[in-house]
PDB file of C-alpha atoms and ligand atoms in Angstrom:
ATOM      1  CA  UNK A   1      92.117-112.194  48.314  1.00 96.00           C
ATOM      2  CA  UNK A   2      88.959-110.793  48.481  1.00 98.00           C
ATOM      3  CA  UNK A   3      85.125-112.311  47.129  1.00 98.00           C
ATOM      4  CA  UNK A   4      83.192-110.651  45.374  1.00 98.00           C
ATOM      5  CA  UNK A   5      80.153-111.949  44.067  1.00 98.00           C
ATOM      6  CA  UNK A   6      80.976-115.538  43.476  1.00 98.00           C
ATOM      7  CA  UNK A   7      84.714-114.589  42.466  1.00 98.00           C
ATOM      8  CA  UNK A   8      87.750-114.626  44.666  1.00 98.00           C
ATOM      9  CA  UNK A   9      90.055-111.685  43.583  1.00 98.00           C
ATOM     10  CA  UNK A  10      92.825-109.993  44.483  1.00 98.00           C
ATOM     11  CA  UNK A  11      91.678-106.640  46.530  1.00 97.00           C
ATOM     12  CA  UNK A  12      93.116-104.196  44.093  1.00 97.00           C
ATOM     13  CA  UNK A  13      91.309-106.133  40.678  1.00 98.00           C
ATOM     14  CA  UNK A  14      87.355-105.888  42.950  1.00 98.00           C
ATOM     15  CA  UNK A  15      85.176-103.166  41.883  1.00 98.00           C
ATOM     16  CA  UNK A  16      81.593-102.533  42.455  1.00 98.00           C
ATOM     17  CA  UNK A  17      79.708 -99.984  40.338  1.00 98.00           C
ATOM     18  CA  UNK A  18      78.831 -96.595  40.997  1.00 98.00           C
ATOM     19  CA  UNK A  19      74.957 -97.558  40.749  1.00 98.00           C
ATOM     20  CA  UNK A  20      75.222 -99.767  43.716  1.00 98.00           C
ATOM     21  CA  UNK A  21      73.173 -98.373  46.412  1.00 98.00           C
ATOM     22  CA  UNK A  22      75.582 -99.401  48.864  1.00 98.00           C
ATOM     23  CA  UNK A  23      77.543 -96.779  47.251  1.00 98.00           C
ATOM     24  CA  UNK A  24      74.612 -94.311  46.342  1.00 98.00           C
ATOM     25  CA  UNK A  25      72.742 -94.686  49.363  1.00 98.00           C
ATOM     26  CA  UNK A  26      74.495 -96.942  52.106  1.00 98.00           C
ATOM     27  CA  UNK A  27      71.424 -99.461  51.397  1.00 98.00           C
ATOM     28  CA  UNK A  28      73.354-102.168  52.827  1.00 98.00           C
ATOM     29  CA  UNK A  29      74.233-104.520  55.888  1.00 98.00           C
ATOM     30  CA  UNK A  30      77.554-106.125  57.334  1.00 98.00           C
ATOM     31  CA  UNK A  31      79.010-108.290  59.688  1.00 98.00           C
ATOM     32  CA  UNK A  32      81.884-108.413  61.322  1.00 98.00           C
ATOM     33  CA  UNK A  33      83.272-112.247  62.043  1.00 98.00           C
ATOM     34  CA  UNK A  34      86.655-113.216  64.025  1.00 97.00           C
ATOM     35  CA  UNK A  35      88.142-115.972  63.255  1.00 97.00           C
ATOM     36  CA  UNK A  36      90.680-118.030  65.513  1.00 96.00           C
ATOM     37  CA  UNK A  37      93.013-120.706  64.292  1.00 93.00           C
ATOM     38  CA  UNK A  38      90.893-120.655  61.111  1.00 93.00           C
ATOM     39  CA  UNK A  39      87.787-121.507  62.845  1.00 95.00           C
ATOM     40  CA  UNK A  40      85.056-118.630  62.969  1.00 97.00           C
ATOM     41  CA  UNK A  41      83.901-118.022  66.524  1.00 97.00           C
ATOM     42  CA  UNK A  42      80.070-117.974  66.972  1.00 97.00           C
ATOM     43  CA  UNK A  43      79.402-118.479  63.389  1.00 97.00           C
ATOM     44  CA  UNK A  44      75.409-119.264  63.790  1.00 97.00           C
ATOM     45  CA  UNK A  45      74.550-116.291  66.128  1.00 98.00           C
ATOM     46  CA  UNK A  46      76.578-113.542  63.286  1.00 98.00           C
ATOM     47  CA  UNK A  47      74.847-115.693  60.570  1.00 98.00           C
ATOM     48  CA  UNK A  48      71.332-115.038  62.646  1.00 98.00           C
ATOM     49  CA  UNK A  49      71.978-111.482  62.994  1.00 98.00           C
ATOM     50  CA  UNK A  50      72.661-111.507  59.336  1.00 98.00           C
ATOM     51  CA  UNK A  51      69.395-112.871  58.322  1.00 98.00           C
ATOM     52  CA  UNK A  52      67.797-110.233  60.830  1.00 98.00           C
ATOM     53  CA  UNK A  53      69.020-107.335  59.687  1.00 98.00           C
ATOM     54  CA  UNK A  54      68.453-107.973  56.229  1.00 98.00           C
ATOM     55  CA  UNK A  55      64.763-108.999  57.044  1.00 98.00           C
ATOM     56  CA  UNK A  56      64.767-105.347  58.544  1.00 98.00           C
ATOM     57  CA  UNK A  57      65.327-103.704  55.438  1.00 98.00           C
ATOM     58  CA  UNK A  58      64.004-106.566  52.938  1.00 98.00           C
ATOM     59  CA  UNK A  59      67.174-107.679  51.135  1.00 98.00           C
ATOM     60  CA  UNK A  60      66.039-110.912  50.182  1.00 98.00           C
ATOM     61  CA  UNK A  61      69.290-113.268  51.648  1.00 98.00           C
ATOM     62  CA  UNK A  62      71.364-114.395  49.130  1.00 98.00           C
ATOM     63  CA  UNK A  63      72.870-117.375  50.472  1.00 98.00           C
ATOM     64  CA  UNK A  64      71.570-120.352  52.469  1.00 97.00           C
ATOM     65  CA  UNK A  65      73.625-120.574  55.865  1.00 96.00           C
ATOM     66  CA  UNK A  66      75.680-123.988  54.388  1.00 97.00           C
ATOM     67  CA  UNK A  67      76.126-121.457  51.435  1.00 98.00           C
ATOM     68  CA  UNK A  68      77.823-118.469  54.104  1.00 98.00           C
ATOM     69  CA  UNK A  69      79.655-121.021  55.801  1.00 97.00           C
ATOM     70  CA  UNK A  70      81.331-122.817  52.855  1.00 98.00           C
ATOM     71  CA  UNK A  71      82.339-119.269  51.202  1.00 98.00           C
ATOM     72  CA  UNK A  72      83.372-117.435  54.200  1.00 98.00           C
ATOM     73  CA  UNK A  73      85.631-120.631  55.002  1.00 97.00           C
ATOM     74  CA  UNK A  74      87.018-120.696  51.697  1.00 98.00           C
ATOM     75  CA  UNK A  75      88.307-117.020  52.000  1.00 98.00           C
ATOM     76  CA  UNK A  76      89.627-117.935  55.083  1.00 98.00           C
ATOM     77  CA  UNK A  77      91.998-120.826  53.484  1.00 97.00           C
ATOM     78  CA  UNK A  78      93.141-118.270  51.269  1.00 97.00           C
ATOM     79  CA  UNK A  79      95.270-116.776  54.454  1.00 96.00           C
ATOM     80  CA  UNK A  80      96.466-119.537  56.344  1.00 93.00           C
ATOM     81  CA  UNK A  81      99.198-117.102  57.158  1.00 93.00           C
ATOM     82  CA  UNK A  82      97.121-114.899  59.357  1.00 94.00           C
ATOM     83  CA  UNK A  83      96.266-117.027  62.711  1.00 90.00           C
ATOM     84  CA  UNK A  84      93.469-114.739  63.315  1.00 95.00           C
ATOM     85  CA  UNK A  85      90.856-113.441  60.885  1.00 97.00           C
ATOM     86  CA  UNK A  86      88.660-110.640  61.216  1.00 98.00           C
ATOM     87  CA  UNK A  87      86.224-111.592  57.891  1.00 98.00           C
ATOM     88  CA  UNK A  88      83.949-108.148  57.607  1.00 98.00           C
ATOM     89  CA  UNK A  89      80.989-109.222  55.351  1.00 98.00           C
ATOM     90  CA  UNK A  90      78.745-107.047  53.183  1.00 98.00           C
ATOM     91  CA  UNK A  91      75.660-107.537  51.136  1.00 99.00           C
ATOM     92  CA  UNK A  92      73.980-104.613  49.536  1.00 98.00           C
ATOM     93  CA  UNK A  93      70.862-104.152  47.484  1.00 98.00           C
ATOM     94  CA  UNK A  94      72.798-104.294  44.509  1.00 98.00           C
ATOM     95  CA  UNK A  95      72.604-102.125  41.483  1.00 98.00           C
ATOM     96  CA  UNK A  96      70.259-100.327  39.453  1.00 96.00           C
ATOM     97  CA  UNK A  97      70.464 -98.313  36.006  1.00 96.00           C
ATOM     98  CA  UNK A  98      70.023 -94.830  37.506  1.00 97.00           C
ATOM     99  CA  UNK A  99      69.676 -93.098  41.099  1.00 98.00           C
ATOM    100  CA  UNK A 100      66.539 -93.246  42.393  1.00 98.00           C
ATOM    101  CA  UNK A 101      65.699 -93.702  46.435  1.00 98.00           C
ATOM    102  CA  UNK A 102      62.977 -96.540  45.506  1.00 98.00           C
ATOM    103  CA  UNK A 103      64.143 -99.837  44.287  1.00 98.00           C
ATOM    104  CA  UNK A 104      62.607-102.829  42.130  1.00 97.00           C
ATOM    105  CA  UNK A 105      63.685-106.129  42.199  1.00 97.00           C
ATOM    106  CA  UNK A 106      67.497-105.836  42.322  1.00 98.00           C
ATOM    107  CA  UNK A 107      70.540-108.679  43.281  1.00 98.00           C
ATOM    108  CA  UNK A 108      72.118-108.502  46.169  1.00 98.00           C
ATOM    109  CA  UNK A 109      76.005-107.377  46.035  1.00 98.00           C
ATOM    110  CA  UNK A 110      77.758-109.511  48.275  1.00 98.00           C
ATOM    111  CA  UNK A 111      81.281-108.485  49.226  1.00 98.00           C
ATOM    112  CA  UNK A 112      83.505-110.398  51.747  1.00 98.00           C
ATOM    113  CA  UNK A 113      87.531-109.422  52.853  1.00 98.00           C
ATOM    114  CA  UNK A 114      89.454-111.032  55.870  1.00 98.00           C
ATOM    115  CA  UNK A 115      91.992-108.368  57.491  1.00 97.00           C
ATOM    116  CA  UNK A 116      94.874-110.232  60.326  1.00 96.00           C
ATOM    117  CA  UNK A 117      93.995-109.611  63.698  1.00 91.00           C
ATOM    118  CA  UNK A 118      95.690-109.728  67.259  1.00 90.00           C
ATOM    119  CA  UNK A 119      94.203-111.741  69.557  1.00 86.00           C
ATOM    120  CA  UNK A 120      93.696-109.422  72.676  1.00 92.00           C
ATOM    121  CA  UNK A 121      96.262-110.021  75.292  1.00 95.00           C
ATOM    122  CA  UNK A 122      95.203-109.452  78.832  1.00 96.00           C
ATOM    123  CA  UNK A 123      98.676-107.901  79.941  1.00 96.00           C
ATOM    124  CA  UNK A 124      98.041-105.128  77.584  1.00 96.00           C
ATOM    125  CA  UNK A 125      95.418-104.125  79.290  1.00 97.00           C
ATOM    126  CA  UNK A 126      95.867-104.307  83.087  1.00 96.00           C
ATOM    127  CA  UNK A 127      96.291-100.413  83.600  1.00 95.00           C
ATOM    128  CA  UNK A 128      92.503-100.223  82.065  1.00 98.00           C
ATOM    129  CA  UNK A 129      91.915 -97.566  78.843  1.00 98.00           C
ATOM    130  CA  UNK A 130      90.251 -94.112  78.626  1.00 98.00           C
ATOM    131  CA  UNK A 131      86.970 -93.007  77.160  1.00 98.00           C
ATOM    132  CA  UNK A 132      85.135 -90.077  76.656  1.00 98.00           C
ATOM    133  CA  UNK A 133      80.967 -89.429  76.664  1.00 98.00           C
ATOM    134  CA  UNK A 134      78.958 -87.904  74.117  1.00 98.00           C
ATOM    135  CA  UNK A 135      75.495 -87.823  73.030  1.00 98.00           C
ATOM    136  CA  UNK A 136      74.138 -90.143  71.371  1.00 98.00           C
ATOM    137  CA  UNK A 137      72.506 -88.798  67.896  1.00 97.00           C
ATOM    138  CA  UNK A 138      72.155 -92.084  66.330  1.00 98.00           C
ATOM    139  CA  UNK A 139      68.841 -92.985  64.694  1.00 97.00           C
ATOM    140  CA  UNK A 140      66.325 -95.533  66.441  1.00 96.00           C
ATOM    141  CA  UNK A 141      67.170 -98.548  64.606  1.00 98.00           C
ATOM    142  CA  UNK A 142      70.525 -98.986  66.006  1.00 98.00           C
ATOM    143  CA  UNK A 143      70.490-103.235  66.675  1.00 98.00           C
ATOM    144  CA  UNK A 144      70.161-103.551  62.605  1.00 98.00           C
ATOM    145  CA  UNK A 145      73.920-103.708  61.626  1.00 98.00           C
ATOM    146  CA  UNK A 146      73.482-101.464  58.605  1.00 98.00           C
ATOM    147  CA  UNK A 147      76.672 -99.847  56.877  1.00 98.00           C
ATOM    148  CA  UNK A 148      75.188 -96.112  57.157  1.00 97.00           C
ATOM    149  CA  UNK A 149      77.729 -95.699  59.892  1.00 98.00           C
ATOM    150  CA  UNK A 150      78.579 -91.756  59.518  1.00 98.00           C
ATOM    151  CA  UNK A 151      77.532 -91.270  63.114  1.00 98.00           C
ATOM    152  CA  UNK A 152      79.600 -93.840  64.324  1.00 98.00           C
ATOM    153  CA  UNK A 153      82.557 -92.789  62.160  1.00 98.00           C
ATOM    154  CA  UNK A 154      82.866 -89.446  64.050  1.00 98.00           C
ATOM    155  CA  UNK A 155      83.009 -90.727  67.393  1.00 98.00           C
ATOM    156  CA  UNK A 156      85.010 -93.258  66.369  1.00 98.00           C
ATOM    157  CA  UNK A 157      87.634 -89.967  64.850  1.00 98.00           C
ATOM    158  CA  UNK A 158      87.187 -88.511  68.056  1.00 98.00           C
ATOM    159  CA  UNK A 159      88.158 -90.772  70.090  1.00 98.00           C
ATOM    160  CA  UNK A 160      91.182 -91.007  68.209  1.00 98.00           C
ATOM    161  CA  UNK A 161      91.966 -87.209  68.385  1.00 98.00           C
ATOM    162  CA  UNK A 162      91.198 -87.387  72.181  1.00 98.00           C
ATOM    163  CA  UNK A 163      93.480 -90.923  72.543  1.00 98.00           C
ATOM    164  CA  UNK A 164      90.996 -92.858  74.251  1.00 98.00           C
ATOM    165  CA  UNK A 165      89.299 -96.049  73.523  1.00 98.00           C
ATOM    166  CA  UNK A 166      85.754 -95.522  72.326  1.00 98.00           C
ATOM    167  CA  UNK A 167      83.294 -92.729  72.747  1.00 98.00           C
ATOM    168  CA  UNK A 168      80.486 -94.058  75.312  1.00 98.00           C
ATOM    169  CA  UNK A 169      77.078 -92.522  73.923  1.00 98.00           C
ATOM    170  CA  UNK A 170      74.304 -91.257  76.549  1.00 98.00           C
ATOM    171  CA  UNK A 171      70.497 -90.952  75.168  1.00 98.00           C
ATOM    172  CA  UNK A 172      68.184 -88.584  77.230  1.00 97.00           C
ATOM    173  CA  UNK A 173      70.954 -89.514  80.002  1.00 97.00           C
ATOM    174  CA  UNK A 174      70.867 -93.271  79.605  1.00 98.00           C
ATOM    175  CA  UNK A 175      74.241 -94.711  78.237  1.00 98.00           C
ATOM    176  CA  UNK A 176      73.307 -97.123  75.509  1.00 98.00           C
ATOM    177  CA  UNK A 177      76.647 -98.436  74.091  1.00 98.00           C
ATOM    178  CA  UNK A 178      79.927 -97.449  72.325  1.00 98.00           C
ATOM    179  CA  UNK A 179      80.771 -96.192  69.033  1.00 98.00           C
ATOM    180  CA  UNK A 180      81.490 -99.559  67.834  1.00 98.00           C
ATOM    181  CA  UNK A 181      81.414-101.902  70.876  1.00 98.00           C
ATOM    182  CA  UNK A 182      78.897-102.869  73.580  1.00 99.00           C
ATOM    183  CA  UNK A 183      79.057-101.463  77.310  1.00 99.00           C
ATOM    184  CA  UNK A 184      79.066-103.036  80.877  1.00 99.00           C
ATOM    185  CA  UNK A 185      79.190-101.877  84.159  1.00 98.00           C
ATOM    186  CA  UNK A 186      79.858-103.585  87.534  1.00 98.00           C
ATOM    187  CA  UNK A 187      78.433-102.570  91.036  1.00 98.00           C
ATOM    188  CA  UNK A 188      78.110-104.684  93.784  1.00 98.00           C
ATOM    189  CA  UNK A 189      79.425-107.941  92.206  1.00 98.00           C
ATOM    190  CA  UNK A 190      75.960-107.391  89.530  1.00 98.00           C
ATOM    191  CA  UNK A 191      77.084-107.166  85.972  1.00 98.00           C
ATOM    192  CA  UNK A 192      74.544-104.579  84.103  1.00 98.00           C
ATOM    193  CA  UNK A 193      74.045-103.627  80.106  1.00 99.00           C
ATOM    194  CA  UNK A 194      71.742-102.121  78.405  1.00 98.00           C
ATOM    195  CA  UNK A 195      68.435-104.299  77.407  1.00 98.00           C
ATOM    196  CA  UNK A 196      68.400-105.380  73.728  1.00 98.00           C
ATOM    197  CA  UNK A 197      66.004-103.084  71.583  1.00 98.00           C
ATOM    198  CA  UNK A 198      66.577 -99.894  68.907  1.00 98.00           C
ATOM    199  CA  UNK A 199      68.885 -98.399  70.767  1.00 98.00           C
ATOM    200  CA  UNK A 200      72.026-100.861  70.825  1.00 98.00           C
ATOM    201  CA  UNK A 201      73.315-103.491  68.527  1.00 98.00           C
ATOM    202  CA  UNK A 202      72.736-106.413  70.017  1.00 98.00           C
ATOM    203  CA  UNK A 203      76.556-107.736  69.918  1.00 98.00           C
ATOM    204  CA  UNK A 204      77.514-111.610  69.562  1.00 98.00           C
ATOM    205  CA  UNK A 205      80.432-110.609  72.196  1.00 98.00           C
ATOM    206  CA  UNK A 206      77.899-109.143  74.614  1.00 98.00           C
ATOM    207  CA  UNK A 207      76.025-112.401  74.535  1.00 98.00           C
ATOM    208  CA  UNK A 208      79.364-114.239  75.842  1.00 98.00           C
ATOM    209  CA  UNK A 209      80.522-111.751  78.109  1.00 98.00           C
ATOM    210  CA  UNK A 210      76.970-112.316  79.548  1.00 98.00           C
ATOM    211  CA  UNK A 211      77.641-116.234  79.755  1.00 98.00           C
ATOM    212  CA  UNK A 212      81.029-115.432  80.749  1.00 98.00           C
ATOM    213  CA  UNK A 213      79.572-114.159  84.031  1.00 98.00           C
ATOM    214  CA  UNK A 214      76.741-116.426  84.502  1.00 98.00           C
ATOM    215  CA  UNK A 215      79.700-119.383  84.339  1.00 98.00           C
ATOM    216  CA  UNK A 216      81.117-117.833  87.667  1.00 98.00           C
ATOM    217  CA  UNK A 217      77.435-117.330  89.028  1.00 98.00           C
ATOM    218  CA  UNK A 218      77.835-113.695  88.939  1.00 98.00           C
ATOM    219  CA  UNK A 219      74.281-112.004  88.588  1.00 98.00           C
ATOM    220  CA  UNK A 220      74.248-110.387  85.608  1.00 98.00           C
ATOM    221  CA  UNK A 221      70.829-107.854  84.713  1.00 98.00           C
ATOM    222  CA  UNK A 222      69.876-106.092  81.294  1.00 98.00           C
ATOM    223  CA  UNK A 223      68.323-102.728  82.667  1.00 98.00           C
ATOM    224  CA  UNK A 224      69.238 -99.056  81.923  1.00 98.00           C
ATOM    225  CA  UNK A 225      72.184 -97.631  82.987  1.00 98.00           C
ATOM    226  CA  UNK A 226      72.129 -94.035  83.617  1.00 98.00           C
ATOM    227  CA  UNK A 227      75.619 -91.636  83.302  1.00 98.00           C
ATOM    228  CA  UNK A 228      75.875 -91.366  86.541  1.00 98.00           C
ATOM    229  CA  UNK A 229      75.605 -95.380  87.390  1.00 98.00           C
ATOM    230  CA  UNK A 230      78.236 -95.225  84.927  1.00 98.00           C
ATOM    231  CA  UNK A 231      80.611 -92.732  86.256  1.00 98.00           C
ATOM    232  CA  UNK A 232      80.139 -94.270  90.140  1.00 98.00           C
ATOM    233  CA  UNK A 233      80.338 -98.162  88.960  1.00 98.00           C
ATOM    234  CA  UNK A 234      83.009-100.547  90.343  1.00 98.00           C
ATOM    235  CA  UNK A 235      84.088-101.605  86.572  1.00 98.00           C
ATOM    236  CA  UNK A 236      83.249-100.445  83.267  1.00 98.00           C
ATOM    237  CA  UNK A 237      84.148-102.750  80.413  1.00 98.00           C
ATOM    238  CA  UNK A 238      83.226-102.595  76.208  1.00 98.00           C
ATOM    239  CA  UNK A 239      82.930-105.712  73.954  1.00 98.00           C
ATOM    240  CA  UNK A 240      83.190-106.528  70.640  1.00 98.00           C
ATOM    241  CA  UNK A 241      84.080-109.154  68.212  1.00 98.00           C
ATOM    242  CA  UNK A 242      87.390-107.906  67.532  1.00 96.00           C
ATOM    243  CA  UNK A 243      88.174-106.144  71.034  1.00 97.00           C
ATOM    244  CA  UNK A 244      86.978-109.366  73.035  1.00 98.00           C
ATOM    245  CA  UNK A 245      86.552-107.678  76.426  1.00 98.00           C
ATOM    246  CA  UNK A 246      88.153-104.549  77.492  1.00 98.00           C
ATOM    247  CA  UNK A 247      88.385-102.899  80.542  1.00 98.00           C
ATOM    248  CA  UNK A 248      87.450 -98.917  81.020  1.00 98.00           C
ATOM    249  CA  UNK A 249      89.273 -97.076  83.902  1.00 98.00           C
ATOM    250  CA  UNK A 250      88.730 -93.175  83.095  1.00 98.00           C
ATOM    251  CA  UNK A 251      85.821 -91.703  81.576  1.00 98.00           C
ATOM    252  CA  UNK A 252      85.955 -88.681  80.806  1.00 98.00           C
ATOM    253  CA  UNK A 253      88.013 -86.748  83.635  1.00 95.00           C
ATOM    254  CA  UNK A 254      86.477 -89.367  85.831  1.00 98.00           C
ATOM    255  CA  UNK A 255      88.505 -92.402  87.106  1.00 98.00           C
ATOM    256  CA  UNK A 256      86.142 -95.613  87.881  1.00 98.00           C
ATOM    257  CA  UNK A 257      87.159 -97.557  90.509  1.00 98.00           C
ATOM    258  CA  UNK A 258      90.612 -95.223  91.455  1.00 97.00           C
ATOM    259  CA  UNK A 259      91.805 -95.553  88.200  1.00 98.00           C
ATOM    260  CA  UNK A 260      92.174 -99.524  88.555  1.00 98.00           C
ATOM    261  CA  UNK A 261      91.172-102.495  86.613  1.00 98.00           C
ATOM    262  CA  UNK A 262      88.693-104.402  88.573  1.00 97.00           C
ATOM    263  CA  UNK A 263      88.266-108.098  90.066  1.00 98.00           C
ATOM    264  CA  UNK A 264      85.596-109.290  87.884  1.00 98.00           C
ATOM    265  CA  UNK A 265      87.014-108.536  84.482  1.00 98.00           C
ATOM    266  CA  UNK A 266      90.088-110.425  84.778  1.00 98.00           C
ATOM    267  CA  UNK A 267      87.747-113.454  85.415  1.00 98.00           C
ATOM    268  CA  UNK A 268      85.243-112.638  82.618  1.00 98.00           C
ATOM    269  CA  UNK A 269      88.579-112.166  80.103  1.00 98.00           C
ATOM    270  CA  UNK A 270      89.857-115.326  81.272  1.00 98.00           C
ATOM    271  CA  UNK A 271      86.361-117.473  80.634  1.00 98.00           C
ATOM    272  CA  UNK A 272      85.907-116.014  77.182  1.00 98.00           C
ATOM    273  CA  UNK A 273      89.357-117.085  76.075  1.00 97.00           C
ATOM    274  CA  UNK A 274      87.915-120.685  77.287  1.00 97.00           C
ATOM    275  CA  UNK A 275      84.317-119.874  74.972  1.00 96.00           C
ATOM    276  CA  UNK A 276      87.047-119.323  71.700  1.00 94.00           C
ATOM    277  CA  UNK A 277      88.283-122.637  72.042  1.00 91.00           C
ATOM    278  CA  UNK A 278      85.100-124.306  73.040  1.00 90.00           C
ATOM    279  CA  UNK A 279      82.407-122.586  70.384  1.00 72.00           C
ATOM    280  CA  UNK A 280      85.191-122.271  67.368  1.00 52.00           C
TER     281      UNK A 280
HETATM  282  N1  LIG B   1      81.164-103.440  65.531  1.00 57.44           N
HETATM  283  N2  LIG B   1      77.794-101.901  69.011  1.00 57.44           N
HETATM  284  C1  LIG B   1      78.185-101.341  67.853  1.00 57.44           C
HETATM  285  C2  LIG B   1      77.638-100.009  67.482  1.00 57.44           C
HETATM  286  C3  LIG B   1      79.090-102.032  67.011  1.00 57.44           C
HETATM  287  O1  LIG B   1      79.449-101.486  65.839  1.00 57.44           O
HETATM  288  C4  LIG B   1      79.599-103.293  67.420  1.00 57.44           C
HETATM  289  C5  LIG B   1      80.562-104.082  66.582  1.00 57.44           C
HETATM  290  C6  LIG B   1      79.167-103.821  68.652  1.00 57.44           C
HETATM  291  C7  LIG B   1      79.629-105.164  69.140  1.00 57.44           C
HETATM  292  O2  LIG B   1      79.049-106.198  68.362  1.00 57.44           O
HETATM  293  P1  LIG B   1      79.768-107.623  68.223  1.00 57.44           P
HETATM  294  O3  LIG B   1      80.054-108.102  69.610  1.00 57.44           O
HETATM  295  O4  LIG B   1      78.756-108.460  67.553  1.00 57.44           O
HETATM  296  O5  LIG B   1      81.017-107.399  67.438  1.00 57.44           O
HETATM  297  C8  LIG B   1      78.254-103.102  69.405  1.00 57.44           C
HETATM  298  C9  LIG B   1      81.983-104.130  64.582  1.00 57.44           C
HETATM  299  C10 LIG B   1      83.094-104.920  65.201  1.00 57.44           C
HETATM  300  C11 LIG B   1      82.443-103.159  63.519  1.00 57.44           C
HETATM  301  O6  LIG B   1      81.629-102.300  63.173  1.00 57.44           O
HETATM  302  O7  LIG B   1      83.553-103.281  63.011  1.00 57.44           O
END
């Protein structure tokens, strides 16, 4: 079941018109929630960013939080077969009667689905993944989570086509984040990422990987990180709602840390299963 606009459906009977600017003109935002055990994990910070980026590009919110919270946990009783939910959430500007760029006073489209997901098991992962760098060509309003992802699309296809992880993007030699995840290095015990602004989103996960290291008194500092810190670090990891916190061990022909998970992550991995069960 999906909801569309006040109406749960089945995913195959939901249509939205061609004169949506979602469609026309990817005027819209999203959000991506997980859900564990039914309970949606850091539901006020995704419901914050929400609000924010709509405020950035003046959709008026069409819900009250009690409002989001009350649908979004009705869709997720409709799977009570699927332990884990990632919920992705869409509102748009809604429609008008022709195609123009400028827009009156419209109603927001509001689109919600929840797809099963796999709770990230840390065994999987002890050999570390691959990723690759490329530029990053993104435009400068990257921590509004807006659904004109076409950039982010192609990196994510080629990292596919190259079998690694995520693409790791590099501005004027800085390396901001991935193509759909949030980026950490380790040296010297100090966890680093990239300071909040227009060039990153500003991810709920990064926010508890953050805490996650804090919990274990492990400095943590939100600076640049140029590609060479990256390449030379002790530990590279991404985050993101539905990857949790994954470990990088080869970038690009380059193995970090002799190709070998680090000792930090496992600890970080191991606190933020402890955050699901405390902040669901
Ligand atoms: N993406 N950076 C980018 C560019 C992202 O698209 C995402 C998440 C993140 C991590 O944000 P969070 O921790 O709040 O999930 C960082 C979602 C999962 C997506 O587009 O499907």
């Amino acid at each position: 079941m999906v909801y569309l606009n006040g109406d749960f459906l089945e995913k195959d009977k939901a249509f939205v018109s061609v004169m949506d600017r979602g469609f026309l003109f990817g005027d819209s935002v999203y959000e991506v929630l997980p859900v564990y055990e039914g309970n949606i994990f850091c539901f006020k910070p995704h419901l914050h960013r929400l609000s924010e980026s709509l405020e950035a590009i003046k959709i008026p919110n069409p819900h009250t939080n009690e409002k989001w919270r009350m649908t979004l946990q009705q869709l997720i009783n409709y799977h009570p077969q699927h332990t884990n939910q990632s919920i992705y959430l869409q509102v748009t500007r809604g429609c008008d009667t022709d195609r123009k760029h400028t827009y009156g006073k419209l109603k927001p489209t509001v689109y919600m689905q929840s797809s099963p997901f796999e709770a990230v098991r840390k065994e999987d992962f002890l050999s570390g993944l691959s990723a690759i760098t490329r530029d990053d060509i993104r435009w400068s309003q990257c921590n509004t989570k807006v659904t004109s992802l076409l950039a982010n699309v192609m990196y994510a296809q080629e990292a596919k086509q190259n079998n690694v992880e995520d693409v790791i993007l590099c501005r004027n030699n800085i390396v901001t984040e991935c193509s759909s995840a949030n980026l950490f290095i380790v040296k010297n015990g100090c966890v680093y990422t990239h300071p909040k602004g227009p060039h990153i989103l500003p991810g709920i996960t990064r926010e508890v990987v953050l805490e996650c290291a804090d919990y274990y008194n492990i400095n943590t500092e939100e600076v640049t990180i140029s590609k060479e810190d990256l390449l030379d670090a002790d530990e590279v990891w991404i985050s993101s709602s539905t990857r949790e916190v994954l470990p990088i061990t080869k970038i690009d022909d380059v193995l970090i840390n002799q190709g070998k998970v680090g000792g930090i992550w496992p600890l970080v991995f191991d606190r933020y299963q402890v955050e699901k069960s405390l902040n669901s």
